[in-house]
Tab-separated table of C-alpha atoms and ligand atoms in Angstrom:
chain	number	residue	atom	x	y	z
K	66	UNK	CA	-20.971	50.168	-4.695
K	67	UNK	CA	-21.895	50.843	-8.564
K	68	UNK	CA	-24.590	48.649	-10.090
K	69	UNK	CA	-21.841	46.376	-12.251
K	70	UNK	CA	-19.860	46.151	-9.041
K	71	UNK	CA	-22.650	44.989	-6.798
K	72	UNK	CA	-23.530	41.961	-9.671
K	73	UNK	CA	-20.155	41.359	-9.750
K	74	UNK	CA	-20.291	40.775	-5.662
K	75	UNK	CA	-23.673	38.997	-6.021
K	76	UNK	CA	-22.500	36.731	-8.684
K	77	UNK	CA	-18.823	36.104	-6.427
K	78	UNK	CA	-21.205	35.210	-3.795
K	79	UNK	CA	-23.589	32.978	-5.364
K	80	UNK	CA	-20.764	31.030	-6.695
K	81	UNK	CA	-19.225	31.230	-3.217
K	82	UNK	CA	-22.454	29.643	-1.636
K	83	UNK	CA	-23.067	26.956	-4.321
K	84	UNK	CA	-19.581	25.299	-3.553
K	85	UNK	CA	-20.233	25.134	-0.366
K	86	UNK	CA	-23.970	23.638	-0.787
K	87	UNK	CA	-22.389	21.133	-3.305
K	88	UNK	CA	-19.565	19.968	-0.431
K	89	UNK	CA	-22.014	19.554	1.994
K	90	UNK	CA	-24.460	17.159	0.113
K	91	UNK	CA	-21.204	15.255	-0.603
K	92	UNK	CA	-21.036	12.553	-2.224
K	93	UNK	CA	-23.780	12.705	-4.603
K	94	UNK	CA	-22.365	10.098	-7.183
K	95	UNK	CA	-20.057	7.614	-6.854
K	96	UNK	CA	-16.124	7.963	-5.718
K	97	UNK	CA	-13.376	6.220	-7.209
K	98	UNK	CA	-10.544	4.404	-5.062
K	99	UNK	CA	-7.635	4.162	-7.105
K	100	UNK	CA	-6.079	1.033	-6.273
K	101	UNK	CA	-2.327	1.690	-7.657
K	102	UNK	CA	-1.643	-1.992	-8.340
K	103	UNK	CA	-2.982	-5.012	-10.393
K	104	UNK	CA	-6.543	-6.329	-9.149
K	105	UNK	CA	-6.644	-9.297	-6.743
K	106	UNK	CA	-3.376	-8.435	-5.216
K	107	UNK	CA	-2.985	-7.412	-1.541
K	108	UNK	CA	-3.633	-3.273	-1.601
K	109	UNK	CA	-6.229	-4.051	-3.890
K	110	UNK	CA	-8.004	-6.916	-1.569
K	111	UNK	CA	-7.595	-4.100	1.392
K	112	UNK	CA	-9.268	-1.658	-0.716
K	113	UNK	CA	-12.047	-4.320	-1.842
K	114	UNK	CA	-12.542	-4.925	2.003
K	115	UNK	CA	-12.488	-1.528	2.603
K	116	UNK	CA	-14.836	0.411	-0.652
K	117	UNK	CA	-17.758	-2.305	0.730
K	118	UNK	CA	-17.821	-0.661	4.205
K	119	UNK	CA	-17.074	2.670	3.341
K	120	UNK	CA	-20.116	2.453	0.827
K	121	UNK	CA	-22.925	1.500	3.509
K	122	UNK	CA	-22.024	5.098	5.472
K	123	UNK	CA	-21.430	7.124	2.611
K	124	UNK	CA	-24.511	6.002	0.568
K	125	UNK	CA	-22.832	6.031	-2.913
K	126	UNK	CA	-20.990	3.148	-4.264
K	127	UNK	CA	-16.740	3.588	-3.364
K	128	UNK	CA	-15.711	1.854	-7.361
K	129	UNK	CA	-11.896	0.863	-7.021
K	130	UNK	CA	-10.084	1.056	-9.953
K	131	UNK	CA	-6.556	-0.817	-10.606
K	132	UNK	CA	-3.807	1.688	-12.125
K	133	UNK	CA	-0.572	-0.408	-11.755
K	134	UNK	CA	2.843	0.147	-13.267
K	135	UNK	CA	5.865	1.671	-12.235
K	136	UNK	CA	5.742	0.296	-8.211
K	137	UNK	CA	2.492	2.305	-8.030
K	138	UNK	CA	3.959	5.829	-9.507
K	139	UNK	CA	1.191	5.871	-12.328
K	140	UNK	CA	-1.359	5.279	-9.883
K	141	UNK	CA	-0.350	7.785	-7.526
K	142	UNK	CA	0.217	10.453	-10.550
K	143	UNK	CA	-3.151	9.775	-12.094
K	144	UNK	CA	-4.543	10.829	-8.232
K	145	UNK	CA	-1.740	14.017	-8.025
K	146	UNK	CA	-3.423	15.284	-11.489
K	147	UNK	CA	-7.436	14.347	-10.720
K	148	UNK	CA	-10.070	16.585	-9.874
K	149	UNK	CA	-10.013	17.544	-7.064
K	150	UNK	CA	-13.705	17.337	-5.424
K	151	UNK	CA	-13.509	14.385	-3.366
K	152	UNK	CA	-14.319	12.252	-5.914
K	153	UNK	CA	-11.195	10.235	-6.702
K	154	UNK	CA	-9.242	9.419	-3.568
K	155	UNK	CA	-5.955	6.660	-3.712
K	156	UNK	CA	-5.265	4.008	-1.061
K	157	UNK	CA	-1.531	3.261	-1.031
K	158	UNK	CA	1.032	1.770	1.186
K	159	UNK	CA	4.712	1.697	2.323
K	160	UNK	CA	5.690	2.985	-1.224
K	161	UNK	CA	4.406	6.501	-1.142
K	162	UNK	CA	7.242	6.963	1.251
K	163	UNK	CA	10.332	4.683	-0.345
K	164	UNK	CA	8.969	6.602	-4.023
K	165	UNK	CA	10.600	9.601	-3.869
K	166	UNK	CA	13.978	8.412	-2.849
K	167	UNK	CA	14.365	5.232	-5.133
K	168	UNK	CA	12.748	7.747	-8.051
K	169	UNK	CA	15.001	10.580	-9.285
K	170	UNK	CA	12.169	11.935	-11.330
K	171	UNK	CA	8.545	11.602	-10.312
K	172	UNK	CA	5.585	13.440	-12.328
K	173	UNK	CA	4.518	14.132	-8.406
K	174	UNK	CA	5.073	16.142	-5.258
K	175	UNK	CA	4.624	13.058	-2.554
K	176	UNK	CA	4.037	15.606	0.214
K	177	UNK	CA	3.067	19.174	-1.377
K	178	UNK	CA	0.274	16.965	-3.915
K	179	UNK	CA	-2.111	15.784	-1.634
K	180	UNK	CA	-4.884	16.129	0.991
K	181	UNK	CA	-4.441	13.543	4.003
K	182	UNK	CA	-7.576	11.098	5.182
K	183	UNK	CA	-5.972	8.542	7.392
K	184	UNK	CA	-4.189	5.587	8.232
K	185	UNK	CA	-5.791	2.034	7.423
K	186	UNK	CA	-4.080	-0.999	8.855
K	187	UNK	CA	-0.709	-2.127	9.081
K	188	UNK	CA	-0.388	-5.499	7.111
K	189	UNK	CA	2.930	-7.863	7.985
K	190	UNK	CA	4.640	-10.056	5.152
K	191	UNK	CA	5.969	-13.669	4.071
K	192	UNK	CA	8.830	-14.781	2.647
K	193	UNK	CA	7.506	-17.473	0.292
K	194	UNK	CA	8.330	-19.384	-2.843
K	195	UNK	CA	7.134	-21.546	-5.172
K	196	UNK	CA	5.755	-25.172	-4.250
K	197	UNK	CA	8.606	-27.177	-6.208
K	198	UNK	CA	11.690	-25.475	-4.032
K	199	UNK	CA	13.070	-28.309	-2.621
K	200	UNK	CA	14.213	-26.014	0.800
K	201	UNK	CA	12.358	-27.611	3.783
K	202	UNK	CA	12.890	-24.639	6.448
K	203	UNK	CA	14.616	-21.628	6.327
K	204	UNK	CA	18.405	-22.535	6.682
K	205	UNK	CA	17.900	-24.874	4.108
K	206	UNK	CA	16.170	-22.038	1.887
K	207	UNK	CA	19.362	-19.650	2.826
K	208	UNK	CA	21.698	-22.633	1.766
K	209	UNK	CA	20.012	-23.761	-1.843
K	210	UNK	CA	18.855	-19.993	-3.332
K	211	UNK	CA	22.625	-19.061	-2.223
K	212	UNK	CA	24.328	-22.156	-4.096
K	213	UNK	CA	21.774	-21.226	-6.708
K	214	UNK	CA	22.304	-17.317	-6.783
K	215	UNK	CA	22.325	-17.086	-10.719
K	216	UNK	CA	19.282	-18.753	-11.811
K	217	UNK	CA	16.854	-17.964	-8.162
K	218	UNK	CA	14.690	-15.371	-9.807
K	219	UNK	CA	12.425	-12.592	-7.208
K	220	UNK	CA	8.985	-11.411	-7.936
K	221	UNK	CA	8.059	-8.096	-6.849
K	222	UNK	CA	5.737	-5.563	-8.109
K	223	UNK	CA	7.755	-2.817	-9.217
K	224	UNK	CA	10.637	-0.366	-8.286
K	225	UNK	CA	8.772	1.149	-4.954
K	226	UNK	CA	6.051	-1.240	-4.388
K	227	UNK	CA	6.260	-3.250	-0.583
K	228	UNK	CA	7.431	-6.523	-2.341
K	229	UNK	CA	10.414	-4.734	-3.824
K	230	UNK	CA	11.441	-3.136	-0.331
K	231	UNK	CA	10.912	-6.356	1.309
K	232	UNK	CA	13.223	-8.129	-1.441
K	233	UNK	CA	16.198	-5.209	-0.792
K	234	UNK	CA	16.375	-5.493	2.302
K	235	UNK	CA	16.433	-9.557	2.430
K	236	UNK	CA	19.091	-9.661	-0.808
K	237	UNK	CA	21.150	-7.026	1.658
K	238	UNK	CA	20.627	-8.812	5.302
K	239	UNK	CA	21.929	-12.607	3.362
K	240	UNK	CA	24.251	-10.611	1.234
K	241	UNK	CA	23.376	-11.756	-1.973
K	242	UNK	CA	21.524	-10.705	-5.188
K	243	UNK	CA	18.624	-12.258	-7.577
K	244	UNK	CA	17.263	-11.691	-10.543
K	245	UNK	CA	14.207	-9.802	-10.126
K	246	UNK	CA	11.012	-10.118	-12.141
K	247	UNK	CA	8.911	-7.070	-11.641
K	248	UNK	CA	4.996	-6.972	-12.307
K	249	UNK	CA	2.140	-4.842	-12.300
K	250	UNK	CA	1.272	-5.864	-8.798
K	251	UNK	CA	1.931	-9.020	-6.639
K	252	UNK	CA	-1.718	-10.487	-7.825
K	253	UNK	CA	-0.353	-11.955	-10.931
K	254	UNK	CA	3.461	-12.112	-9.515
K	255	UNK	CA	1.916	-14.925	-7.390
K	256	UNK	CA	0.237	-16.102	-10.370
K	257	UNK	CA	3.704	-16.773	-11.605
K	258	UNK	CA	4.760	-17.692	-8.475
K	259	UNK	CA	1.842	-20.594	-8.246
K	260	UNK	CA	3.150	-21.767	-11.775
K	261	UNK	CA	6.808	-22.147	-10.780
K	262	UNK	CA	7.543	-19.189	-13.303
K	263	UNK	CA	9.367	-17.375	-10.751
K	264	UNK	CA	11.105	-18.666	-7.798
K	265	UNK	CA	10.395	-16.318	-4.374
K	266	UNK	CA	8.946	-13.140	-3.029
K	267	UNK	CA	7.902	-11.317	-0.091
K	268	UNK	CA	4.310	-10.376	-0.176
K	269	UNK	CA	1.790	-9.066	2.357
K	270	UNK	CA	-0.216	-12.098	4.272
K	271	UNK	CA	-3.721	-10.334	2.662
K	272	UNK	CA	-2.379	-12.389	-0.247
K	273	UNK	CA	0.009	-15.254	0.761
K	274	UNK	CA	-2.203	-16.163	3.533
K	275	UNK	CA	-4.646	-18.565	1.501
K	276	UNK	CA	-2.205	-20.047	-0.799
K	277	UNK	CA	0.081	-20.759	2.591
K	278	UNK	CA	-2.915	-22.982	4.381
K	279	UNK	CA	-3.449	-24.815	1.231
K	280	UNK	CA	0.228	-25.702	1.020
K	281	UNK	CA	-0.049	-24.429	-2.742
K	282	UNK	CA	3.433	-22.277	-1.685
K	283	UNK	CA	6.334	-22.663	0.467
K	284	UNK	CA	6.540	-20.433	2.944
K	285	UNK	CA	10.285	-19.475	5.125
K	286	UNK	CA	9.313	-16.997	7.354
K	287	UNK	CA	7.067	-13.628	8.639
K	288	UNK	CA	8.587	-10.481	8.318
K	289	UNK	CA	6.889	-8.736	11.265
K	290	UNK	CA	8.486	-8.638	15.287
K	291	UNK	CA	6.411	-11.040	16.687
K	292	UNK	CA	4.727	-13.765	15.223
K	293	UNK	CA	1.420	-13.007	12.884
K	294	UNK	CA	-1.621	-14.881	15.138
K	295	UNK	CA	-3.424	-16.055	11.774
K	296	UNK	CA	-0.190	-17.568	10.802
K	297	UNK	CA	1.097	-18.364	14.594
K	298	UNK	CA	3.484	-21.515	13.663
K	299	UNK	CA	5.443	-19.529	10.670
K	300	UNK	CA	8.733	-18.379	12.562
K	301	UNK	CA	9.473	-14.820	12.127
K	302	UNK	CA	12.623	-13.341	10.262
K	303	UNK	CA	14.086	-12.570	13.223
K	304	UNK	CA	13.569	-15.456	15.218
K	305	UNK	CA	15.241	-17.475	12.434
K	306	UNK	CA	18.627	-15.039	12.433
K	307	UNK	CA	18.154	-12.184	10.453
K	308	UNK	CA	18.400	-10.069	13.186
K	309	UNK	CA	16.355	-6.451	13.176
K	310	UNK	CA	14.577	-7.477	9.825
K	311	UNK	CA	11.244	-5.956	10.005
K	312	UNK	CA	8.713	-4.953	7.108
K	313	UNK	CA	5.167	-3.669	8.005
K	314	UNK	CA	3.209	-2.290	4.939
K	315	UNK	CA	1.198	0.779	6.485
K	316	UNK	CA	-1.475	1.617	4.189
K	317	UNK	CA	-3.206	5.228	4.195
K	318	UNK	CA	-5.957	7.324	1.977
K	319	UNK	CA	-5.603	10.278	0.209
K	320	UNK	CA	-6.972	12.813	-2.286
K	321	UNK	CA	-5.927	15.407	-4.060
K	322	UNK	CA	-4.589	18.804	-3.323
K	323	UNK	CA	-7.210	21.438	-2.530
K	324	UNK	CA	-9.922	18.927	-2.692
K	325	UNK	CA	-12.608	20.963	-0.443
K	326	UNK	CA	-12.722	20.541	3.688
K	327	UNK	CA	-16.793	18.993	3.797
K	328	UNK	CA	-15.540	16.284	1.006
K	329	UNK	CA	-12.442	15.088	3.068
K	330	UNK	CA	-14.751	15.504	6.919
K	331	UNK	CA	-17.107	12.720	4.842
K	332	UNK	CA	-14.380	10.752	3.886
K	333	UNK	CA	-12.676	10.754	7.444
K	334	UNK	CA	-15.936	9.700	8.819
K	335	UNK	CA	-16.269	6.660	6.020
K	336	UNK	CA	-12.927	5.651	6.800
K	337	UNK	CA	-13.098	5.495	10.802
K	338	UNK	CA	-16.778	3.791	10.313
K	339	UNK	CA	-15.516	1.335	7.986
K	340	UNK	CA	-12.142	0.041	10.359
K	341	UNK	CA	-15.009	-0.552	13.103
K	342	UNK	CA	-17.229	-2.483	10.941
K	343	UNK	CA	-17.025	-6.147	12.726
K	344	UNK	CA	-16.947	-7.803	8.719
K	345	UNK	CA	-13.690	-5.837	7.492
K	346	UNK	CA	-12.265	-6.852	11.311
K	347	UNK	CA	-12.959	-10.440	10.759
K	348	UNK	CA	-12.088	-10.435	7.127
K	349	UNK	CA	-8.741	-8.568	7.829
K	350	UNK	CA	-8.138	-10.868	10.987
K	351	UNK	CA	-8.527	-13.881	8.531
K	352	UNK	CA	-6.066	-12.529	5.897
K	353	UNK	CA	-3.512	-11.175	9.345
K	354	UNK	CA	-3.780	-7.785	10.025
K	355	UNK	CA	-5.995	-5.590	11.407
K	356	UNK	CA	-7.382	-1.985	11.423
K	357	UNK	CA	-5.317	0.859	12.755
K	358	UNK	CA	-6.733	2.330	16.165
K	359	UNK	CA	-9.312	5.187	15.309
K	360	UNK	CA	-6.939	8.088	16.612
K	361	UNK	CA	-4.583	6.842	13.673
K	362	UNK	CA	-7.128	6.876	11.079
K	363	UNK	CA	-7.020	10.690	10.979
K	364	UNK	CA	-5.189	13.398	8.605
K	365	UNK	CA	-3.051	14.348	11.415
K	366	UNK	CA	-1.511	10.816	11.771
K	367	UNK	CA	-1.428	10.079	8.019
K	368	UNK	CA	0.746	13.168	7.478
K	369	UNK	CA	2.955	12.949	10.347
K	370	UNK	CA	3.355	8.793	9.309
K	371	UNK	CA	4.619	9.774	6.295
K	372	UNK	CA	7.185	12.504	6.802
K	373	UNK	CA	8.459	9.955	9.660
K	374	UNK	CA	8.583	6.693	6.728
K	375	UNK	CA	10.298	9.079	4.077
K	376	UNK	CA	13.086	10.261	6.654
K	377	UNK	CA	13.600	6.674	7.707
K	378	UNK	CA	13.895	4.920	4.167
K	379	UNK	CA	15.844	7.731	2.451
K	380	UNK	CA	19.123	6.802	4.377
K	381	UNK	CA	18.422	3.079	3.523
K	382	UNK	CA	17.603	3.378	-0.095
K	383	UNK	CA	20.524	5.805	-0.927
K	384	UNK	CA	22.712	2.948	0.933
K	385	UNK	CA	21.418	0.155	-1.091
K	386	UNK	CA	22.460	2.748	-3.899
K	387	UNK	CA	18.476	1.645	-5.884
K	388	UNK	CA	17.688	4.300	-7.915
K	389	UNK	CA	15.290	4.378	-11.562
K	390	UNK	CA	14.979	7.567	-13.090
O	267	LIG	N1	1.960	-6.252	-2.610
O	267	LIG	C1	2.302	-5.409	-3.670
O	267	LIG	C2	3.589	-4.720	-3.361
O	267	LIG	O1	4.562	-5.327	-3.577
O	267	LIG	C3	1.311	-4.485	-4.169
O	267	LIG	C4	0.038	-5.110	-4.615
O	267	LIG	O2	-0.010	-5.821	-5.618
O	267	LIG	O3	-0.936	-4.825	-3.968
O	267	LIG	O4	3.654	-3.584	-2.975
């Protein structure tokens, strides 16, 4: 080897070996969640729950930060386009799998952008509505926002976010549409909802469930198979005669494309030590979910999760004919 070459080689391998030094002693500043909807809403509360925990093993502070707009797109593109070195990393739900068919442009590959961490938790929803609508039960609700289909207005947070799925699917099982009223995330949707702004939505229970014990909403139904134990005498969906409906908002981690192997082994490890932590099991058990078993919590699951979610909700999306460009 001539003298340039061999510095060449030396230099190659010095870089080589200082990438790999810097991915081991990762993290060695903080990490940013991005949170891709409004603060104090449900993903965000999950995230809250979950940055706290994942902080203790990973000895630098997990900093969420609230990118909503566009049923989470924006927040999901700002992760697509970050650096990737393990230092940004997005929690999302359900929506990174209805996105690309109810999208006909996104700034984003959903499954060619990103590196896979895991699954979180699996978080079931309500049916609820403001405190003023005069519906008692369900059939009752079914009657009155049917004789009142032109002014019954539905929150959601966007075109792709859980609350907008949740809302398709009910408007298609009752046969009958409503105004909807989209917002940054359901935090300030219920916000609205609270002030009699807005008349209804579907939201997870991580942030129906305290405004449903204080009797500050009305509340018509759960939208998971069996009934939510936190929530035990609200009837399910499906109980009540809408027969098959079933939303559960899966929630999962990830980071950007080519973001280096040490970086995501950390994260993996954060992730499975923070769904055993007995605080984020009691918190999440107050608010009606829980963490996703540890074997779920992996890349492997993640990935093959949401191939599965986008081959199931294409068919349905293209048949409800929702599309934004
Ligand atoms: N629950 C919201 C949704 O509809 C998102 C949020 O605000 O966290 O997807």
């Amino acid at each position: 080897m001539n003298s340039k070459l061999s510095m060449l080689f030396r230099a190659a391998l010095l870089a080589l070996l200082a990438t790999g030094v810097q991915a081991q002693g990762f993290p060695t500043k903080p990490i940013i969640m991005v949170v891709p909807f409004a603060a104090g809403g449900p993903t965000d509360t999950l995230g809250r729950n979950l940055a706290q925990s994942m902080t203790k093993l990973l000895k630098q502070t997990v900093i969420i930060e609230n990118v909503g707009g566009a049923g989470g797109t924006i927040g999901v593109n700002r992760v697509a386009k970050a650096k990737n070195d393990g230092y940004t990393v997005l929690l999302h739900h359900i929506g990174m799998s209805t996105a690309p068919a109810l999208y006909r442009k996104l700034p984003y590959s959903t499954l060619e952008d990103f590196e896979y961490i895991g699954l979180v938790a699996d978080v079931p929803m309500t049916l609820i509505a403001k405190g003023a609508m005069p519906a008692k039960d369900f059939k009752d609700f079914l009657t009155y926002i049917k004789a009142n289909k032109d002014k019954v207005t539905y929150a959601n947070a966007g075109l792709g976010a859980a609350s907008h799925l949740c809302g398709m699917l009910f408007m298609s099982a009752i046969q009958t549409d409503f105004t909807t009223v989209p917002y940054k995330g359901t935090a300030p949707a219920m916000n609205d909802i609270l002030g009699g702004q807005v008349d209804m939505m579907c939201d997870q229970t991580t942030n129906t469930t305290g405004q449903i014990k204080n009797g500050k909403v009305k509340v018509y139904g759960v939208t998971s198979k069996v009934r939510v134990p936190s929530l035990k005498d609200i009837p399910t969906l499906q109980e009540q005669g809408l027969k098959g409906f079933e939303v559960a908002v899966w929630h999962g981690i990830y980071a950007p494309k080519g973001t280096p192997k040490p970086a995501l082994d950390a994260l993996v490890a954060a992730l499975q030590s923070a769904l055993k932590d007995a605080n984020v099991k009691l918190r999440l058990a107050d608010l009606g979910t829980e963490p996703v078993a540890q074997d779920r919590a992996t890349p492997e699951a993640l990935k093959a999760h949401l191939k599965a979610e986008i081959d199931k909700w294409g068919p349905v999306i293209k048949k409800a004919g929702q599309y934004a460009d």
